[in-house]
JSON list of N, CA and C in Angstrom, two decimals:
[
{"chain": "A", "resi": 1, "resn": "MET", "atom": "N", "xyz": [-83.90, 55.71, 2.00]},
{"chain": "A", "resi": 1, "resn": "MET", "atom": "CA", "xyz": [-82.55, 56.19, 1.96]},
{"chain": "A", "resi": 1, "resn": "MET", "atom": "C", "xyz": [-81.73, 55.49, 3.06]},
{"chain": "A", "resi": 2, "resn": "LYS", "atom": "N", "xyz": [-82.32, 55.64, 4.34]},
{"chain": "A", "resi": 2, "resn": "LYS", "atom": "CA", "xyz": [-81.71, 54.79, 5.55]},
{"chain": "A", "resi": 2, "resn": "LYS", "atom": "C", "xyz": [-81.42, 53.41, 5.23]},
{"chain": "A", "resi": 3, "resn": "TRP", "atom": "N", "xyz": [-82.56, 52.72, 4.58]},
{"chain": "A", "resi": 3, "resn": "TRP", "atom": "CA", "xyz": [-82.47, 51.47, 4.47]},
{"chain": "A", "resi": 3, "resn": "TRP", "atom": "C", "xyz": [-81.10, 50.85, 3.52]},
{"chain": "A", "resi": 4, "resn": "LEU", "atom": "N", "xyz": [-81.18, 51.93, 2.59]},
{"chain": "A", "resi": 4, "resn": "LEU", "atom": "CA", "xyz": [-79.83, 51.78, 1.53]},
{"chain": "A", "resi": 4, "resn": "LEU", "atom": "C", "xyz": [-78.66, 51.83, 2.27]},
{"chain": "A", "resi": 5, "resn": "ILE", "atom": "N", "xyz": [-78.48, 52.86, 3.08]},
{"chain": "A", "resi": 5, "resn": "ILE", "atom": "CA", "xyz": [-77.16, 53.05, 3.91]},
{"chain": "A", "resi": 5, "resn": "ILE", "atom": "C", "xyz": [-76.78, 51.83, 4.74]},
{"chain": "A", "resi": 6, "resn": "ASN", "atom": "N", "xyz": [-77.94, 51.48, 5.51]},
{"chain": "A", "resi": 6, "resn": "ASN", "atom": "CA", "xyz": [-77.74, 50.61, 6.37]},
{"chain": "A", "resi": 6, "resn": "ASN", "atom": "C", "xyz": [-77.33, 49.25, 5.69]},
{"chain": "A", "resi": 7, "resn": "ASN", "atom": "N", "xyz": [-77.92, 48.76, 4.54]},
{"chain": "A", "resi": 7, "resn": "ASN", "atom": "CA", "xyz": [-77.38, 47.54, 3.87]},
{"chain": "A", "resi": 7, "resn": "ASN", "atom": "C", "xyz": [-76.19, 47.73, 3.16]},
{"chain": "A", "resi": 8, "resn": "LEU", "atom": "N", "xyz": [-75.68, 48.91, 2.81]},
{"chain": "A", "resi": 8, "resn": "LEU", "atom": "CA", "xyz": [-74.27, 49.03, 2.26]},
{"chain": "A", "resi": 8, "resn": "LEU", "atom": "C", "xyz": [-73.34, 48.76, 3.31]},
{"chain": "A", "resi": 9, "resn": "ILE", "atom": "N", "xyz": [-73.71, 49.41, 4.50]},
{"chain": "A", "resi": 9, "resn": "ILE", "atom": "CA", "xyz": [-72.56, 49.10, 5.55]},
{"chain": "A", "resi": 9, "resn": "ILE", "atom": "C", "xyz": [-72.46, 47.76, 6.03]},
{"chain": "A", "resi": 10, "resn": "LEU", "atom": "N", "xyz": [-73.76, 47.01, 6.17]},
{"chain": "A", "resi": 10, "resn": "LEU", "atom": "CA", "xyz": [-73.62, 45.66, 6.57]},
{"chain": "A", "resi": 10, "resn": "LEU", "atom": "C", "xyz": [-73.03, 44.77, 5.24]},
{"chain": "A", "resi": 11, "resn": "LEU", "atom": "N", "xyz": [-73.24, 45.07, 4.19]},
{"chain": "A", "resi": 11, "resn": "LEU", "atom": "CA", "xyz": [-72.44, 44.45, 3.13]},
{"chain": "A", "resi": 11, "resn": "LEU", "atom": "C", "xyz": [-70.93, 44.75, 3.18]},
{"chain": "A", "resi": 12, "resn": "PHE", "atom": "N", "xyz": [-70.64, 45.80, 3.41]},
{"chain": "A", "resi": 12, "resn": "PHE", "atom": "CA", "xyz": [-69.34, 46.26, 3.66]},
{"chain": "A", "resi": 12, "resn": "PHE", "atom": "C", "xyz": [-68.61, 45.52, 4.56]},
{"chain": "A", "resi": 13, "resn": "VAL", "atom": "N", "xyz": [-69.18, 45.33, 5.87]},
{"chain": "A", "resi": 13, "resn": "VAL", "atom": "CA", "xyz": [-68.74, 44.53, 7.02]},
{"chain": "A", "resi": 13, "resn": "VAL", "atom": "C", "xyz": [-68.52, 43.32, 6.64]},
{"chain": "A", "resi": 14, "resn": "VAL", "atom": "N", "xyz": [-69.59, 42.48, 6.10]},
{"chain": "A", "resi": 14, "resn": "VAL", "atom": "CA", "xyz": [-69.67, 41.12, 5.74]},
{"chain": "A", "resi": 14, "resn": "VAL", "atom": "C", "xyz": [-68.51, 40.83, 4.74]},
{"chain": "A", "resi": 15, "resn": "LEU", "atom": "N", "xyz": [-68.17, 41.71, 3.89]},
{"chain": "A", "resi": 15, "resn": "LEU", "atom": "CA", "xyz": [-67.25, 41.49, 2.77]},
{"chain": "A", "resi": 15, "resn": "LEU", "atom": "C", "xyz": [-65.74, 41.59, 3.38]},
{"chain": "A", "resi": 16, "resn": "SER", "atom": "N", "xyz": [-65.68, 42.59, 4.28]},
{"chain": "A", "resi": 16, "resn": "SER", "atom": "CA", "xyz": [-64.48, 42.90, 5.26]},
{"chain": "A", "resi": 16, "resn": "SER", "atom": "C", "xyz": [-64.02, 41.56, 5.88]},
{"chain": "A", "resi": 17, "resn": "LEU", "atom": "N", "xyz": [-64.84, 41.08, 6.46]},
{"chain": "A", "resi": 17, "resn": "LEU", "atom": "CA", "xyz": [-64.68, 39.84, 7.49]},
{"chain": "A", "resi": 17, "resn": "LEU", "atom": "C", "xyz": [-64.54, 38.62, 6.53]},
{"chain": "A", "resi": 18, "resn": "SER", "atom": "N", "xyz": [-65.18, 38.41, 5.51]},
{"chain": "A", "resi": 18, "resn": "SER", "atom": "CA", "xyz": [-64.93, 37.05, 4.72]},
{"chain": "A", "resi": 18, "resn": "SER", "atom": "C", "xyz": [-63.79, 37.20, 4.05]},
{"chain": "A", "resi": 19, "resn": "SER", "atom": "N", "xyz": [-63.02, 38.20, 3.89]},
{"chain": "A", "resi": 19, "resn": "SER", "atom": "CA", "xyz": [-61.71, 38.10, 3.18]},
{"chain": "A", "resi": 19, "resn": "SER", "atom": "C", "xyz": [-60.61, 38.14, 4.16]},
{"chain": "A", "resi": 20, "resn": "CYS", "atom": "N", "xyz": [-60.78, 37.81, 5.33]},
{"chain": "A", "resi": 20, "resn": "CYS", "atom": "CA", "xyz": [-59.63, 37.93, 6.30]},
{"chain": "A", "resi": 20, "resn": "CYS", "atom": "C", "xyz": [-58.79, 36.58, 6.43]},
{"chain": "A", "resi": 21, "resn": "SER", "atom": "N", "xyz": [-59.16, 35.52, 5.87]},
{"chain": "A", "resi": 21, "resn": "SER", "atom": "CA", "xyz": [-58.47, 34.29, 6.03]},
{"chain": "A", "resi": 21, "resn": "SER", "atom": "C", "xyz": [-57.49, 34.39, 4.72]},
{"chain": "A", "resi": 22, "resn": "ASP", "atom": "N", "xyz": [-56.21, 33.99, 5.04]},
{"chain": "A", "resi": 22, "resn": "ASP", "atom": "CA", "xyz": [-55.48, 33.92, 3.84]},
{"chain": "A", "resi": 22, "resn": "ASP", "atom": "C", "xyz": [-55.57, 32.67, 3.03]},
{"chain": "A", "resi": 23, "resn": "GLY", "atom": "N", "xyz": [-55.87, 31.56, 3.69]},
{"chain": "A", "resi": 23, "resn": "GLY", "atom": "CA", "xyz": [-56.33, 30.45, 2.98]},
{"chain": "A", "resi": 23, "resn": "GLY", "atom": "C", "xyz": [-55.05, 29.82, 2.17]},
{"chain": "A", "resi": 24, "resn": "ALA", "atom": "N", "xyz": [-53.92, 29.70, 2.86]},
{"chain": "A", "resi": 24, "resn": "ALA", "atom": "CA", "xyz": [-52.63, 29.36, 2.54]},
{"chain": "A", "resi": 24, "resn": "ALA", "atom": "C", "xyz": [-52.73, 27.81, 2.33]},
{"chain": "A", "resi": 25, "resn": "ILE", "atom": "N", "xyz": [-52.14, 27.16, 1.43]},
{"chain": "A", "resi": 25, "resn": "ILE", "atom": "CA", "xyz": [-52.01, 25.89, 1.23]},
{"chain": "A", "resi": 25, "resn": "ILE", "atom": "C", "xyz": [-50.55, 25.29, 1.72]},
{"chain": "A", "resi": 26, "resn": "LYS", "atom": "N", "xyz": [-49.74, 26.24, 1.68]},
{"chain": "A", "resi": 26, "resn": "LYS", "atom": "CA", "xyz": [-48.28, 25.79, 2.00]},
{"chain": "A", "resi": 26, "resn": "LYS", "atom": "C", "xyz": [-47.62, 27.20, 2.30]},
{"chain": "A", "resi": 27, "resn": "ASP", "atom": "N", "xyz": [-46.77, 27.04, 3.25]},
{"chain": "A", "resi": 27, "resn": "ASP", "atom": "CA", "xyz": [-45.83, 28.09, 3.58]},
{"chain": "A", "resi": 27, "resn": "ASP", "atom": "C", "xyz": [-44.59, 27.53, 4.04]},
{"chain": "A", "resi": 28, "resn": "VAL", "atom": "N", "xyz": [-43.39, 27.67, 3.21]},
{"chain": "A", "resi": 28, "resn": "VAL", "atom": "CA", "xyz": [-42.17, 27.14, 3.46]},
{"chain": "A", "resi": 28, "resn": "VAL", "atom": "C", "xyz": [-41.11, 28.04, 3.56]},
{"chain": "A", "resi": 29, "resn": "PHE", "atom": "N", "xyz": [-40.13, 27.92, 4.63]},
{"chain": "A", "resi": 29, "resn": "PHE", "atom": "CA", "xyz": [-39.18, 28.75, 4.72]},
{"chain": "A", "resi": 29, "resn": "PHE", "atom": "C", "xyz": [-37.95, 28.07, 4.20]},
{"chain": "A", "resi": 30, "resn": "VAL", "atom": "N", "xyz": [-36.92, 28.26, 3.34]},
{"chain": "A", "resi": 30, "resn": "VAL", "atom": "CA", "xyz": [-35.82, 27.52, 3.19]},
{"chain": "A", "resi": 30, "resn": "VAL", "atom": "C", "xyz": [-34.48, 28.35, 3.43]},
{"chain": "A", "resi": 31, "resn": "ASN", "atom": "N", "xyz": [-33.68, 27.99, 4.51]},
{"chain": "A", "resi": 31, "resn": "ASN", "atom": "CA", "xyz": [-32.53, 28.59, 4.72]},
{"chain": "A", "resi": 31, "resn": "ASN", "atom": "C", "xyz": [-31.49, 28.35, 3.78]},
{"chain": "A", "resi": 32, "resn": "ILE", "atom": "N", "xyz": [-30.66, 29.15, 3.22]},
{"chain": "A", "resi": 32, "resn": "ILE", "atom": "CA", "xyz": [-29.71, 29.01, 2.17]},
{"chain": "A", "resi": 32, "resn": "ILE", "atom": "C", "xyz": [-28.30, 29.15, 2.96]},
{"chain": "A", "resi": 33, "resn": "PRO", "atom": "N", "xyz": [-27.62, 27.98, 3.19]},
{"chain": "A", "resi": 33, "resn": "PRO", "atom": "CA", "xyz": [-26.40, 28.02, 3.90]},
{"chain": "A", "resi": 33, "resn": "PRO", "atom": "C", "xyz": [-25.26, 28.99, 3.07]},
{"chain": "A", "resi": 34, "resn": "ASN", "atom": "N", "xyz": [-24.78, 29.76, 3.99]},
{"chain": "A", "resi": 34, "resn": "ASN", "atom": "CA", "xyz": [-23.81, 30.85, 3.78]},
{"chain": "A", "resi": 34, "resn": "ASN", "atom": "C", "xyz": [-24.26, 31.80, 2.77]},
{"chain": "A", "resi": 35, "resn": "GLY", "atom": "N", "xyz": [-25.60, 31.86, 2.52]},
{"chain": "A", "resi": 35, "resn": "GLY", "atom": "CA", "xyz": [-26.07, 32.87, 1.51]},
{"chain": "A", "resi": 35, "resn": "GLY", "atom": "C", "xyz": [-25.64, 32.46, 0.28]},
{"chain": "A", "resi": 36, "resn": "ASN", "atom": "N", "xyz": [-25.39, 31.18, -0.12]},
{"chain": "A", "resi": 36, "resn": "ASN", "atom": "CA", "xyz": [-24.97, 30.92, -1.40]},
{"chain": "A", "resi": 36, "resn": "ASN", "atom": "C", "xyz": [-25.74, 30.09, -2.16]},
{"chain": "A", "resi": 37, "resn": "TRP", "atom": "N", "xyz": [-26.64, 30.48, -2.96]},
{"chain": "A", "resi": 37, "resn": "TRP", "atom": "CA", "xyz": [-27.57, 29.67, -3.63]},
{"chain": "A", "resi": 37, "resn": "TRP", "atom": "C", "xyz": [-27.27, 29.57, -5.29]},
{"chain": "A", "resi": 38, "resn": "SER", "atom": "N", "xyz": [-26.99, 28.19, -5.74]},
{"chain": "A", "resi": 38, "resn": "SER", "atom": "CA", "xyz": [-26.65, 28.03, -7.16]},
{"chain": "A", "resi": 38, "resn": "SER", "atom": "C", "xyz": [-27.71, 27.54, -7.75]},
{"chain": "A", "resi": 39, "resn": "TYR", "atom": "N", "xyz": [-27.78, 27.64, -9.18]},
{"chain": "A", "resi": 39, "resn": "TYR", "atom": "CA", "xyz": [-28.84, 27.12, -10.04]},
{"chain": "A", "resi": 39, "resn": "TYR", "atom": "C", "xyz": [-28.96, 25.70, -10.13]},
{"chain": "A", "resi": 40, "resn": "ASP", "atom": "N", "xyz": [-27.77, 24.95, -9.69]},
{"chain": "A", "resi": 40, "resn": "ASP", "atom": "CA", "xyz": [-27.66, 23.58, -9.81]},
{"chain": "A", "resi": 40, "resn": "ASP", "atom": "C", "xyz": [-28.09, 22.84, -8.56]},
{"chain": "A", "resi": 41, "resn": "ARG", "atom": "N", "xyz": [-28.50, 23.63, -7.59]},
{"chain": "A", "resi": 41, "resn": "ARG", "atom": "CA", "xyz": [-29.30, 23.22, -6.41]},
{"chain": "A", "resi": 41, "resn": "ARG", "atom": "C", "xyz": [-30.66, 23.79, -6.11]},
{"chain": "A", "resi": 42, "resn": "PRO", "atom": "N", "xyz": [-31.62, 23.26, -7.00]},
{"chain": "A", "resi": 42, "resn": "PRO", "atom": "CA", "xyz": [-33.07, 23.97, -7.11]},
{"chain": "A", "resi": 42, "resn": "PRO", "atom": "C", "xyz": [-33.71, 23.60, -5.68]},
{"chain": "A", "resi": 43, "resn": "ILE", "atom": "N", "xyz": [-34.51, 24.49, -5.16]},
{"chain": "A", "resi": 43, "resn": "ILE", "atom": "CA", "xyz": [-35.32, 24.37, -4.07]},
{"chain": "A", "resi": 43, "resn": "ILE", "atom": "C", "xyz": [-36.62, 23.96, -4.69]},
{"chain": "A", "resi": 44, "resn": "LYS", "atom": "N", "xyz": [-37.19, 22.74, -3.90]},
{"chain": "A", "resi": 44, "resn": "LYS", "atom": "CA", "xyz": [-38.27, 22.12, -4.39]},
{"chain": "A", "resi": 44, "resn": "LYS", "atom": "C", "xyz": [-39.23, 22.03, -3.15]},
{"chain": "A", "resi": 45, "resn": "THR", "atom": "N", "xyz": [-40.72, 21.97, -3.67]},
{"chain": "A", "resi": 45, "resn": "THR", "atom": "CA", "xyz": [-41.47, 21.71, -2.46]},
{"chain": "A", "resi": 45, "resn": "THR", "atom": "C", "xyz": [-42.67, 21.03, -3.30]},
{"chain": "A", "resi": 46, "resn": "VAL", "atom": "N", "xyz": [-43.51, 20.21, -2.65]},
{"chain": "A", "resi": 46, "resn": "VAL", "atom": "CA", "xyz": [-44.73, 19.51, -3.27]},
{"chain": "A", "resi": 46, "resn": "VAL", "atom": "C", "xyz": [-46.01, 20.15, -2.56]},
{"chain": "A", "resi": 47, "resn": "VAL", "atom": "N", "xyz": [-46.81, 20.47, -3.39]},
{"chain": "A", "resi": 47, "resn": "VAL", "atom": "CA", "xyz": [-47.99, 21.23, -3.09]},
{"chain": "A", "resi": 47, "resn": "VAL", "atom": "C", "xyz": [-49.01, 20.38, -3.57]},
{"chain": "A", "resi": 48, "resn": "GLU", "atom": "N", "xyz": [-50.07, 20.04, -2.67]},
{"chain": "A", "resi": 48, "resn": "GLU", "atom": "CA", "xyz": [-51.33, 19.00, -3.08]},
{"chain": "A", "resi": 48, "resn": "GLU", "atom": "C", "xyz": [-52.42, 19.87, -3.24]},
{"chain": "A", "resi": 49, "resn": "ILE", "atom": "N", "xyz": [-52.71, 19.79, -4.69]},
{"chain": "A", "resi": 49, "resn": "ILE", "atom": "CA", "xyz": [-54.00, 20.70, -4.95]},
{"chain": "A", "resi": 49, "resn": "ILE", "atom": "C", "xyz": [-55.26, 19.65, -5.00]},
{"chain": "A", "resi": 50, "resn": "THR", "atom": "N", "xyz": [-56.23, 19.76, -4.11]},
{"chain": "A", "resi": 50, "resn": "THR", "atom": "CA", "xyz": [-57.24, 18.93, -4.15]},
{"chain": "A", "resi": 50, "resn": "THR", "atom": "C", "xyz": [-58.43, 19.28, -5.12]},
{"chain": "A", "resi": 51, "resn": "ASP", "atom": "N", "xyz": [-58.78, 20.25, -5.38]},
{"chain": "A", "resi": 51, "resn": "ASP", "atom": "CA", "xyz": [-59.61, 21.09, -6.24]},
{"chain": "A", "resi": 51, "resn": "ASP", "atom": "C", "xyz": [-59.22, 21.55, -7.33]},
{"chain": "A", "resi": 52, "resn": "THR", "atom": "N", "xyz": [-59.20, 20.68, -8.53]},
{"chain": "A", "resi": 52, "resn": "THR", "atom": "CA", "xyz": [-58.45, 21.20, -9.54]},
{"chain": "A", "resi": 52, "resn": "THR", "atom": "C", "xyz": [-59.18, 22.26, -10.68]},
{"chain": "A", "resi": 53, "resn": "SER", "atom": "N", "xyz": [-60.62, 22.23, -10.09]},
{"chain": "A", "resi": 53, "resn": "SER", "atom": "CA", "xyz": [-61.62, 23.24, -10.92]},
{"chain": "A", "resi": 53, "resn": "SER", "atom": "C", "xyz": [-61.50, 24.62, -10.72]},
{"chain": "A", "resi": 54, "resn": "LYS", "atom": "N", "xyz": [-60.72, 24.90, -9.48]},
{"chain": "A", "resi": 54, "resn": "LYS", "atom": "CA", "xyz": [-60.90, 26.52, -8.85]},
{"chain": "A", "resi": 54, "resn": "LYS", "atom": "C", "xyz": [-59.40, 27.04, -9.27]},
{"chain": "A", "resi": 55, "resn": "PRO", "atom": "N", "xyz": [-59.22, 28.34, -9.49]},
{"chain": "A", "resi": 55, "resn": "PRO", "atom": "CA", "xyz": [-57.94, 28.87, -9.69]},
{"chain": "A", "resi": 55, "resn": "PRO", "atom": "C", "xyz": [-57.21, 29.16, -8.36]},
{"chain": "A", "resi": 56, "resn": "TYR", "atom": "N", "xyz": [-55.98, 29.07, -8.40]},
{"chain": "A", "resi": 56, "resn": "TYR", "atom": "CA", "xyz": [-55.01, 29.25, -7.22]},
{"chain": "A", "resi": 56, "resn": "TYR", "atom": "C", "xyz": [-54.13, 30.51, -7.46]},
{"chain": "A", "resi": 57, "resn": "ASN", "atom": "N", "xyz": [-54.03, 31.26, -6.55]},
{"chain": "A", "resi": 57, "resn": "ASN", "atom": "CA", "xyz": [-52.49, 32.31, -6.61]},
{"chain": "A", "resi": 57, "resn": "ASN", "atom": "C", "xyz": [-51.36, 31.56, -6.16]},
{"chain": "A", "resi": 58, "resn": "LEU", "atom": "N", "xyz": [-50.23, 31.90, -6.99]},
{"chain": "A", "resi": 58, "resn": "LEU", "atom": "CA", "xyz": [-48.99, 31.24, -6.48]},
{"chain": "A", "resi": 58, "resn": "LEU", "atom": "C", "xyz": [-48.16, 32.45, -6.05]},
{"chain": "A", "resi": 59, "resn": "LEU", "atom": "N", "xyz": [-47.62, 32.68, -4.79]},
{"chain": "A", "resi": 59, "resn": "LEU", "atom": "CA", "xyz": [-46.89, 33.66, -4.29]},
{"chain": "A", "resi": 59, "resn": "LEU", "atom": "C", "xyz": [-45.78, 33.18, -3.86]},
{"chain": "A", "resi": 60, "resn": "ILE", "atom": "N", "xyz": [-44.52, 33.69, -4.22]},
{"chain": "A", "resi": 60, "resn": "ILE", "atom": "CA", "xyz": [-43.12, 33.46, -3.75]},
{"chain": "A", "resi": 60, "resn": "ILE", "atom": "C", "xyz": [-42.58, 34.48, -3.20]},
{"chain": "A", "resi": 61, "resn": "ASN", "atom": "N", "xyz": [-41.96, 34.28, -1.92]},
{"chain": "A", "resi": 61, "resn": "ASN", "atom": "CA", "xyz": [-41.35, 35.58, -1.38]},
{"chain": "A", "resi": 61, "resn": "ASN", "atom": "C", "xyz": [-39.90, 35.19, -1.17]},
{"chain": "A", "resi": 62, "resn": "PHE", "atom": "N", "xyz": [-39.06, 36.28, -1.39]},
{"chain": "A", "resi": 62, "resn": "PHE", "atom": "CA", "xyz": [-37.65, 36.02, -1.24]},
{"chain": "A", "resi": 62, "resn": "PHE", "atom": "C", "xyz": [-37.00, 37.01, -0.28]},
{"chain": "A", "resi": 63, "resn": "ARG", "atom": "N", "xyz": [-36.36, 36.49, 0.56]},
{"chain": "A", "resi": 63, "resn": "ARG", "atom": "CA", "xyz": [-35.88, 37.35, 1.71]},
{"chain": "A", "resi": 63, "resn": "ARG", "atom": "C", "xyz": [-34.34, 37.57, 1.51]},
{"chain": "A", "resi": 64, "resn": "HIS", "atom": "N", "xyz": [-33.92, 38.61, 1.58]},
{"chain": "A", "resi": 64, "resn": "HIS", "atom": "CA", "xyz": [-32.25, 38.58, 1.49]},
{"chain": "A", "resi": 64, "resn": "HIS", "atom": "C", "xyz": [-31.41, 38.78, 2.97]},
{"chain": "A", "resi": 65, "resn": "THR", "atom": "N", "xyz": [-32.21, 38.86, 3.95]},
{"chain": "A", "resi": 65, "resn": "THR", "atom": "CA", "xyz": [-31.76, 38.86, 5.29]},
{"chain": "A", "resi": 65, "resn": "THR", "atom": "C", "xyz": [-32.91, 38.09, 5.98]},
{"chain": "A", "resi": 66, "resn": "GLU", "atom": "N", "xyz": [-32.31, 37.67, 7.30]},
{"chain": "A", "resi": 66, "resn": "GLU", "atom": "CA", "xyz": [-33.35, 36.86, 8.17]},
{"chain": "A", "resi": 66, "resn": "GLU", "atom": "C", "xyz": [-33.74, 37.82, 9.14]},
{"chain": "A", "resi": 67, "resn": "ASP", "atom": "N", "xyz": [-33.66, 39.29, 9.03]},
{"chain": "A", "resi": 67, "resn": "ASP", "atom": "CA", "xyz": [-34.32, 40.34, 9.76]},
{"chain": "A", "resi": 67, "resn": "ASP", "atom": "C", "xyz": [-35.65, 40.47, 9.52]},
{"chain": "A", "resi": 68, "resn": "TYR", "atom": "N", "xyz": [-36.20, 40.30, 8.27]},
{"chain": "A", "resi": 68, "resn": "TYR", "atom": "CA", "xyz": [-37.56, 40.30, 8.10]},
{"chain": "A", "resi": 68, "resn": "TYR", "atom": "C", "xyz": [-38.28, 39.14, 7.95]},
{"chain": "A", "resi": 69, "resn": "ARG", "atom": "N", "xyz": [-39.21, 38.79, 8.85]},
{"chain": "A", "resi": 69, "resn": "ARG", "atom": "CA", "xyz": [-40.04, 37.53, 8.66]},
{"chain": "A", "resi": 69, "resn": "ARG", "atom": "C", "xyz": [-41.44, 37.79, 8.63]}
]
């Protein structure tokens, strides 16, 4: 029983440490002049995907003030 508990603790520690990197491919902040953004001025960025066989998560963050970064 002690062996099982020790192995579970070790597994938990290994999994916790392996998930600490964010692995972000791109992180861009675009300042909107005067806080006025129109649909006719799209914000664009280029992302290079090198491994097309694995899935990626796309996260888009919007901030309404510069207070939170």
